[in-house]
Short mmCIF file of C-alpha atoms in Angstrom, two decimals:
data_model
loop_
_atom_site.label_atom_id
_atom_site.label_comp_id
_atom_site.label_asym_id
_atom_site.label_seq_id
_atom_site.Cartn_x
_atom_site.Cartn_y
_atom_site.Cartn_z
CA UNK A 1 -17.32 29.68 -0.50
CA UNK A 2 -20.15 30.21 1.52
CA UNK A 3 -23.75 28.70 0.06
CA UNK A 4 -26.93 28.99 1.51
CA UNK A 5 -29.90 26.43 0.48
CA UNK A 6 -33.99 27.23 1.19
CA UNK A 7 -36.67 25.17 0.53
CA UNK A 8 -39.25 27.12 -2.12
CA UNK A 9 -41.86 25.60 -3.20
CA UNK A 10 -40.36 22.08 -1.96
CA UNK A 11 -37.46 22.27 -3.94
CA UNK A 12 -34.10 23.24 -2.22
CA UNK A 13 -32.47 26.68 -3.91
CA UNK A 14 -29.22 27.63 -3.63
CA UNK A 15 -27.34 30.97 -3.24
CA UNK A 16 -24.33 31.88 -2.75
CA UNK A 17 -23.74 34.77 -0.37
CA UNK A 18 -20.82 37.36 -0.72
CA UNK A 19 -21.66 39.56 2.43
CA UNK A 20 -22.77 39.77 5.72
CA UNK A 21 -26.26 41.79 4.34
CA UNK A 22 -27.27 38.77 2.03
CA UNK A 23 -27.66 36.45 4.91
CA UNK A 24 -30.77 38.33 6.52
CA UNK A 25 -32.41 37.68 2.94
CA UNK A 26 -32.96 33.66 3.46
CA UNK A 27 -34.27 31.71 6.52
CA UNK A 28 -32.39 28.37 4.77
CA UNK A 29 -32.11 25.01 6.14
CA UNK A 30 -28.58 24.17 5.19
CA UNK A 31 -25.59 26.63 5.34
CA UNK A 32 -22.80 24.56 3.44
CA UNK A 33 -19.28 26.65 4.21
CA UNK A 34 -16.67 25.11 1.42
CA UNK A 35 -13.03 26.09 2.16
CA UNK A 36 -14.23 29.16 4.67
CA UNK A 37 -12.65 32.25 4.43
CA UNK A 38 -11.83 33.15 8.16
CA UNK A 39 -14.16 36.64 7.32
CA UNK A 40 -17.06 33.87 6.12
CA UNK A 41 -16.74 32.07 9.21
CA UNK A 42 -17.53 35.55 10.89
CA UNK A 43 -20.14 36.06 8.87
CA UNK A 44 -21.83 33.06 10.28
CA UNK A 45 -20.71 33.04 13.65
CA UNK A 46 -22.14 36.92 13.84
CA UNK A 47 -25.72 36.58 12.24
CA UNK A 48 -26.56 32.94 13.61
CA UNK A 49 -24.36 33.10 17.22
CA UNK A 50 -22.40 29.76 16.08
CA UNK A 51 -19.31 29.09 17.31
CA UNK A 52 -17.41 26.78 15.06
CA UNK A 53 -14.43 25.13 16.41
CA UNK A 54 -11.21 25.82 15.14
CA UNK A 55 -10.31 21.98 14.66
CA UNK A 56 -13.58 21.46 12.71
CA UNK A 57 -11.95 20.09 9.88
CA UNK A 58 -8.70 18.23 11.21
CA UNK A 59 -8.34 14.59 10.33
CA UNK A 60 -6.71 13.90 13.77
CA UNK A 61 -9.11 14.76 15.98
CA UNK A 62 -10.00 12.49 18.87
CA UNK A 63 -12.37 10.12 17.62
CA UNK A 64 -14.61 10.70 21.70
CA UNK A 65 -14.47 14.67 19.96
CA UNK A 66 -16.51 13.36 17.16
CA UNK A 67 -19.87 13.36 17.88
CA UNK A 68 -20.65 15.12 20.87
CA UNK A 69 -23.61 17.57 22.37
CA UNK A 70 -22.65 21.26 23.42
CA UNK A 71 -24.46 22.81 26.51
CA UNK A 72 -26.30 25.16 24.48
CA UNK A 73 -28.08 22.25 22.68
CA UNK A 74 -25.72 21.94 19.13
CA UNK A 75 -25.05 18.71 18.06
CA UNK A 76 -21.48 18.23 16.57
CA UNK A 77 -21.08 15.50 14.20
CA UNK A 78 -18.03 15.03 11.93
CA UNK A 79 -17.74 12.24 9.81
CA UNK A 80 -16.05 11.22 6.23
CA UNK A 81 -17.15 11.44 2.51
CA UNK A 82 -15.49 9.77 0.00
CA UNK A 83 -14.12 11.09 -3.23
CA UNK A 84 -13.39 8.33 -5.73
CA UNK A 85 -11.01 10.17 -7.52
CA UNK A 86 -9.35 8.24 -10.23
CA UNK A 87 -5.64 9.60 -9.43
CA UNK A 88 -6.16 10.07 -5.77
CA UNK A 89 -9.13 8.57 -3.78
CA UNK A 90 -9.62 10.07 -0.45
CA UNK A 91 -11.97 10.88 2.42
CA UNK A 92 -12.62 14.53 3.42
CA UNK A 93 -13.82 15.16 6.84
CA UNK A 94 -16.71 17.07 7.01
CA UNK A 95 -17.95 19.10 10.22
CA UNK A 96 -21.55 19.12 11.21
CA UNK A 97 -23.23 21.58 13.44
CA UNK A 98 -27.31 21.26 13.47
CA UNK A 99 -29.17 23.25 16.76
CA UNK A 100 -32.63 22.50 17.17
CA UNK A 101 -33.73 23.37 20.48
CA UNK A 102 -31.93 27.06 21.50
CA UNK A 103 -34.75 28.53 19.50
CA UNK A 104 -32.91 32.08 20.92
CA UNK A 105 -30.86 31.74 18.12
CA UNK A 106 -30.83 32.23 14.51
CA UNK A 107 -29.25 28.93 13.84
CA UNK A 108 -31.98 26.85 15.04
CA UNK A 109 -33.55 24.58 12.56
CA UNK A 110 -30.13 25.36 10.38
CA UNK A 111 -27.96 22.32 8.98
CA UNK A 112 -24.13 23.97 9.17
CA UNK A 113 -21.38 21.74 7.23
CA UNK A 114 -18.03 22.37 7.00
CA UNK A 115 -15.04 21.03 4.56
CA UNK A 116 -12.35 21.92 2.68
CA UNK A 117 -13.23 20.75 -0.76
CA UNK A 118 -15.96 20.26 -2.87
CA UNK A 119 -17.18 16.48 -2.44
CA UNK A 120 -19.53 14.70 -4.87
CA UNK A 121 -22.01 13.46 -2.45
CA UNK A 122 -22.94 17.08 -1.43
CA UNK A 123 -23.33 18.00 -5.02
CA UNK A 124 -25.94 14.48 -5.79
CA UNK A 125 -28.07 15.68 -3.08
CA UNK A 126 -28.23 19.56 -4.22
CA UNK A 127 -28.83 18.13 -7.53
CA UNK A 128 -31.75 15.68 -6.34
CA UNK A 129 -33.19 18.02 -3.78
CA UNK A 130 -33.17 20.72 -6.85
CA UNK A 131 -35.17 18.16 -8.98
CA UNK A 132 -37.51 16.52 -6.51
CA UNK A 133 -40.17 18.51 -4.52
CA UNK A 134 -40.41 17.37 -1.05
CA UNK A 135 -37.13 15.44 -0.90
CA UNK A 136 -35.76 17.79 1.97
CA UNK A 137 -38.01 19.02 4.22
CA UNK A 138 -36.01 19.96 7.37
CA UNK A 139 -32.44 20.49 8.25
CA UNK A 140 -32.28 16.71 9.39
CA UNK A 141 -33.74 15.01 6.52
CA UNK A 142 -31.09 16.71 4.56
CA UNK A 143 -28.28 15.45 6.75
CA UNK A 144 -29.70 12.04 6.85
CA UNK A 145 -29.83 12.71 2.67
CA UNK A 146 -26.32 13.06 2.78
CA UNK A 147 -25.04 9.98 4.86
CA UNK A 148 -27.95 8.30 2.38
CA UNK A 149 -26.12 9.66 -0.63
CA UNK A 150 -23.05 8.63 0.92
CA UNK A 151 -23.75 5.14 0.98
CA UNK A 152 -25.42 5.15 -1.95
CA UNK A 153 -21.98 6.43 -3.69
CA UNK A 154 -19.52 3.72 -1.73
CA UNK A 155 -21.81 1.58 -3.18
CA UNK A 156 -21.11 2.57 -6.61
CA UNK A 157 -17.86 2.70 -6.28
CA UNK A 158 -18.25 -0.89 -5.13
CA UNK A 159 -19.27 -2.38 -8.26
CA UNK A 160 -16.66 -0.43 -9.97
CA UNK A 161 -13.98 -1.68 -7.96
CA UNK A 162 -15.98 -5.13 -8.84
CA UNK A 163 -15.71 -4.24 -12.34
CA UNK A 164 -12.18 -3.93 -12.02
CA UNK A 165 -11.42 -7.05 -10.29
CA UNK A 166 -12.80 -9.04 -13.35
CA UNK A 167 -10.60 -7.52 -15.67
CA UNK A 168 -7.55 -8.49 -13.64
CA UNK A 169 -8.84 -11.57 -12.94
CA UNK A 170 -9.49 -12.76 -16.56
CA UNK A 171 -5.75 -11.26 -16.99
CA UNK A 172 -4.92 -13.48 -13.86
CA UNK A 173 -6.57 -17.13 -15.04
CA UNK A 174 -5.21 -16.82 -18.61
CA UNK A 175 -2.78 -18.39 -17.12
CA UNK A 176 0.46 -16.97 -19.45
CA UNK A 177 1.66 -14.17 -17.48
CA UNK A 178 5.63 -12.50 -17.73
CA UNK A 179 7.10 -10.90 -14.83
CA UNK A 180 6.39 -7.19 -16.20
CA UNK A 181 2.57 -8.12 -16.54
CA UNK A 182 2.30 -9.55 -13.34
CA UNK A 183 4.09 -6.65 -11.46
CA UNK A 184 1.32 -4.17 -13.12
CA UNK A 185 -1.54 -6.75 -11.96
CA UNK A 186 -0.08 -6.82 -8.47
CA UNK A 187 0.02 -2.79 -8.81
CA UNK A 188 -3.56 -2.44 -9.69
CA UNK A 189 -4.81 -5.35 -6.74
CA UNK A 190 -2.89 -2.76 -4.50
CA UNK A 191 -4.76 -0.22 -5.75
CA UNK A 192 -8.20 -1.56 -5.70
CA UNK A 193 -7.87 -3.19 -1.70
CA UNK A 194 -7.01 0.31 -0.91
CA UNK A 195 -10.12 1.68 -2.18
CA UNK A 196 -11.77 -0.81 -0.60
CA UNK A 197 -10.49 -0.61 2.56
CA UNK A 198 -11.40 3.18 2.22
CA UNK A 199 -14.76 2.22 1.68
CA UNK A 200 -15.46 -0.02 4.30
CA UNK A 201 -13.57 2.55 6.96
CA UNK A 202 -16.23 5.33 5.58
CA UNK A 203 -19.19 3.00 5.95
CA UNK A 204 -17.83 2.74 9.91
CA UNK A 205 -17.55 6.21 9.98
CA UNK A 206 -21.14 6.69 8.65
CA UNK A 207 -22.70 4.23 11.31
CA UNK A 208 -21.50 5.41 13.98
CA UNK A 209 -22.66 9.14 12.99
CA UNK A 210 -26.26 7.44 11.93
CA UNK A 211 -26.27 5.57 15.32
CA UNK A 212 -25.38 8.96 17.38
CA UNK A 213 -28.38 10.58 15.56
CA UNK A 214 -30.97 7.68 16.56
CA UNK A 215 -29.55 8.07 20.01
CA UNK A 216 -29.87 11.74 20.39
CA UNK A 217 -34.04 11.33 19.59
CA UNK A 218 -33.65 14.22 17.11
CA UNK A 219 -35.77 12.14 14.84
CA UNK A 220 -39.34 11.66 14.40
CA UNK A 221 -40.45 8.19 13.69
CA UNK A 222 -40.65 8.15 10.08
CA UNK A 223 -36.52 9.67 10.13
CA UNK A 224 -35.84 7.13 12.30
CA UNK A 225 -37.27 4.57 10.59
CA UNK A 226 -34.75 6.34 7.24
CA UNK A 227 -31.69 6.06 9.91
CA UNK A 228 -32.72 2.22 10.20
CA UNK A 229 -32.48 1.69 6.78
CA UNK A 230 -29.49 3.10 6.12
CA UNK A 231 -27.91 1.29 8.83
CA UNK A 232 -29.30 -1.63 6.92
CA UNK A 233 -27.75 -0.74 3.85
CA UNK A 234 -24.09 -0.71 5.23
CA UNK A 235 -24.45 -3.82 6.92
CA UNK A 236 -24.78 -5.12 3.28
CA UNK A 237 -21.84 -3.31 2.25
CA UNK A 238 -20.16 -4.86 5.03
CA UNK A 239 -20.25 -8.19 3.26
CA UNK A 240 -19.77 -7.20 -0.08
CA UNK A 241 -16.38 -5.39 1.03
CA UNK A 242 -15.60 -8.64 2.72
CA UNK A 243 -16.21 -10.62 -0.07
CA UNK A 244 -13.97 -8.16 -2.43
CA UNK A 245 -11.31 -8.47 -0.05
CA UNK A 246 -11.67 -12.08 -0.25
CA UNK A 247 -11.39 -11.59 -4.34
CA UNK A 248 -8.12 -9.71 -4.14
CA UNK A 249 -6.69 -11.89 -1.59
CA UNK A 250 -7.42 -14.88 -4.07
CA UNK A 251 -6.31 -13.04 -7.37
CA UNK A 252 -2.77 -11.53 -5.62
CA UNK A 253 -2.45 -14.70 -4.02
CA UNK A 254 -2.45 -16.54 -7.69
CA UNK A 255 -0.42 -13.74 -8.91
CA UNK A 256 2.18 -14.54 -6.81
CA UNK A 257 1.91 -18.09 -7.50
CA UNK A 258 2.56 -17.38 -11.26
CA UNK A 259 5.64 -15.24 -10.08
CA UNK A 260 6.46 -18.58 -8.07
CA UNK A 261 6.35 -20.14 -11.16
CA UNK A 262 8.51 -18.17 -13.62
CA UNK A 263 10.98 -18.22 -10.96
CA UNK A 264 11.33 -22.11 -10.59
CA UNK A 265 11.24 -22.46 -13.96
CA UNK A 266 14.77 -20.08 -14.33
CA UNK A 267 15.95 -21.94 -11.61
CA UNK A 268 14.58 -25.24 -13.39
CA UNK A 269 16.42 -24.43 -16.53
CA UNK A 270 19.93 -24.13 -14.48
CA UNK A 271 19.81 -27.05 -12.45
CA UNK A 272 18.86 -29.15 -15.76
CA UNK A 273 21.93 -27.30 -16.85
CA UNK A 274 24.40 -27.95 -13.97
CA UNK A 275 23.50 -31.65 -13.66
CA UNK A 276 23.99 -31.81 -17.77
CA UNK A 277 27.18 -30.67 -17.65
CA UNK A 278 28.62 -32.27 -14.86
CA UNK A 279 29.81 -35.32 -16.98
CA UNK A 280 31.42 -33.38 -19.62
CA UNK A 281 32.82 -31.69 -16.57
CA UNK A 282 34.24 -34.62 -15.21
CA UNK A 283 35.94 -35.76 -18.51
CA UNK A 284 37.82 -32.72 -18.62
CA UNK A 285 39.02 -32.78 -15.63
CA UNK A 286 40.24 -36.32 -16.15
CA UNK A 287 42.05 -35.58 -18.86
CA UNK A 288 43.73 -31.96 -17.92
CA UNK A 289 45.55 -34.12 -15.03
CA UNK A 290 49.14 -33.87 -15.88
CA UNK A 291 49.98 -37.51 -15.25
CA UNK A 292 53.32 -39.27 -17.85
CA UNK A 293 51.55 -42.29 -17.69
CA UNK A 294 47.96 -41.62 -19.96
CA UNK A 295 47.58 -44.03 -22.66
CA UNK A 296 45.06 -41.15 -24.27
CA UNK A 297 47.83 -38.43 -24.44
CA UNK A 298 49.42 -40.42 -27.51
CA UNK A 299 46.42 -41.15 -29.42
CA UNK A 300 46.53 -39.38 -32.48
CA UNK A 301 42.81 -38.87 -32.44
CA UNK A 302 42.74 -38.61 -28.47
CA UNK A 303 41.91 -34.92 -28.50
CA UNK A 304 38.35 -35.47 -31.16
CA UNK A 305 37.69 -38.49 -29.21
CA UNK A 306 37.41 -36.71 -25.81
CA UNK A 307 34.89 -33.82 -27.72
CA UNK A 308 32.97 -36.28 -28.68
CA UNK A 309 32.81 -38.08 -25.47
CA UNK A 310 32.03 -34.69 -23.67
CA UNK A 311 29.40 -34.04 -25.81
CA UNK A 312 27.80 -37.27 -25.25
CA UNK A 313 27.70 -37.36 -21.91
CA UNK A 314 26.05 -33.56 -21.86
CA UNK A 315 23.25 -35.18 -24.65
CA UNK A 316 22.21 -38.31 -23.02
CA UNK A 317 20.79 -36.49 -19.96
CA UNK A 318 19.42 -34.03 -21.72
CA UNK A 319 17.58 -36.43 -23.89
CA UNK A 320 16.50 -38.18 -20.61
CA UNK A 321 15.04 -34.84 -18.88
CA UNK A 322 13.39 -34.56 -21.67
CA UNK A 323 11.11 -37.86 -22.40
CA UNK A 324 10.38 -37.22 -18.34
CA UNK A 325 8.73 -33.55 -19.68
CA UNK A 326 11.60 -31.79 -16.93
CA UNK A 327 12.40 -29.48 -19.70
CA UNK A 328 8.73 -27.80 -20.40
#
């Protein structure tokens, strides 16, 4: 899909273009390519004179290949956006391309992005831009929009994961917790430190493509002073993911300890039972030797009179394990 978005009247407009003809129609400040058709790609490479890189979009590309300057005065950033997807949270690497000194060519002035799926951060700041006059008003304010919206959105997804930590944790310090329940808590702890971890390896991602922008001096001083602030902005995140991490190293921690504690108890309950029954052990033993001489083999009550004794000796430590509370 290939969208093209012009400011009118303030307010950024979108259209999506379906040939090479339609392109001549806008002068637009962002070209967004979703999922590029290789004739789209054309398209843009033909009426603009970009060149877009054939690994634009792969996750393993050298992270020295990330942000970079081509001769002809392009910038090339590529950086992650998160999706907080409920069933599968990922980050999709999006390719930047912004030229704004080859005035020669079409492209200059022109905020190119490039990704494979549709990412909700791109769709806040259409939205936004759509709604506010004067929000965008060049190609650069509308990239620094998006690694503002970006932040903004980890953010969010922040408190949920915040949000989500309290439930487990008033599941955690109830305090009465089975094996099966605490192999689900453990499962969603897992779950949230992932996302968090996600988080905190987009905000890197997103200061180091804010940082290359301040160093290029593509910014006037009031979009510098923006870049600043957002820079600001993750270094608060910073903590907060610290501090979650800290959270979900407590609450697995204590999970574990519960586990801990189930366990000894099992284990509690047979060695109470192994010690108990060593005496009545021992008295059978005794008397299943096959020795002539045993006074007890002639008793005519001998064989009630060792059951009795047996039992006995399995009650009275029993009864003494538990006045000491070893039994609870």
């Amino acid at each position: 899909m290939l969208n093209v978005f012009s400011l009118v009247n303030g307010r950024l407009v979108q259209e999506e273009i379906e040939s090479l003809d339609e392109l001549a129609r806008f002068q637009p400040v962002w070209v967004d390519l979703e999922s590029p058709t290789r004739e789209e790609k054309r398209w843009v490479s033909q009426y603009y004179g970009l060149s877009i890189p054939e690994d634009a979009m792969d996750d393993d590309i050298e992270e020295s290949a990330r942000f970079y300057e081509e001769d002809n005065g392009e910038l090339h950033i590529r950086s992650d956006f998160l999706i907080d997807d409920d069933d599968d949270p990922r980050s999709v690497r999006v390719a930047f391309i912004l030229n704004q000194h080859n005035t020669e060519l079409k492209s200059c002035g022109v905020l190119f992005s490039i990704h494979e799926e549709d990412i909700p951060v791109f769709r806040l700041v259409r939205m936004r831009a759509r709604r506010a006059p004067g929000l965008i008003a060049d190609a650069k304010e509308a990239l620094l929009n998006l690694f503002d919206t970006d932040v903004e959105y980890s953010a969010d997804t922040l408190e949920g994961i915040y949000d989500e930590l309290k439930k487990v944790s008033t599941q955690v310090l109830e305090g009465q917790m089975t094996d099966s329940h605490a192999q689900q808590v453990l499962a969603d702890i897992a779950w949230e430190e992932d996302l968090n971890g996600r988080i905190r390896r987009n905000m890197l991602d997103t200061r180091r493509a804010v940082s290359f922008m301040m160093r290029s001096r593509m910014l006037n001083a009031e979009q510098f002073e923006d870049a600043r602030q957002i820079l600001r902005d993750i270094e608060s995140l910073d903590s907060h993911t610290q501090f979650l991490f800290d959270k979900i190293n407590f609450l697995m921690d204590a999970t574990v300890g519960f586990l801990n504690i189930n366990q000894n108890k099992i284990i509690k309950i047979f060695s109470v039972a192994s010690v108990a029954l060593l005496p009545p052990t021992l008295i059978a033993s005794v008397y299943g030797m096959n020795f002539r001489l045993m006074p007890e083999l002639e008793w005519e009550h001998g064989y009630l009179y060792a059951i009795v004794l047996m039992i006995a000796s399995a009650l009275v430590p029993m009864l003494y394990f538990r006045k000491r509370g070893w039994l609870a």
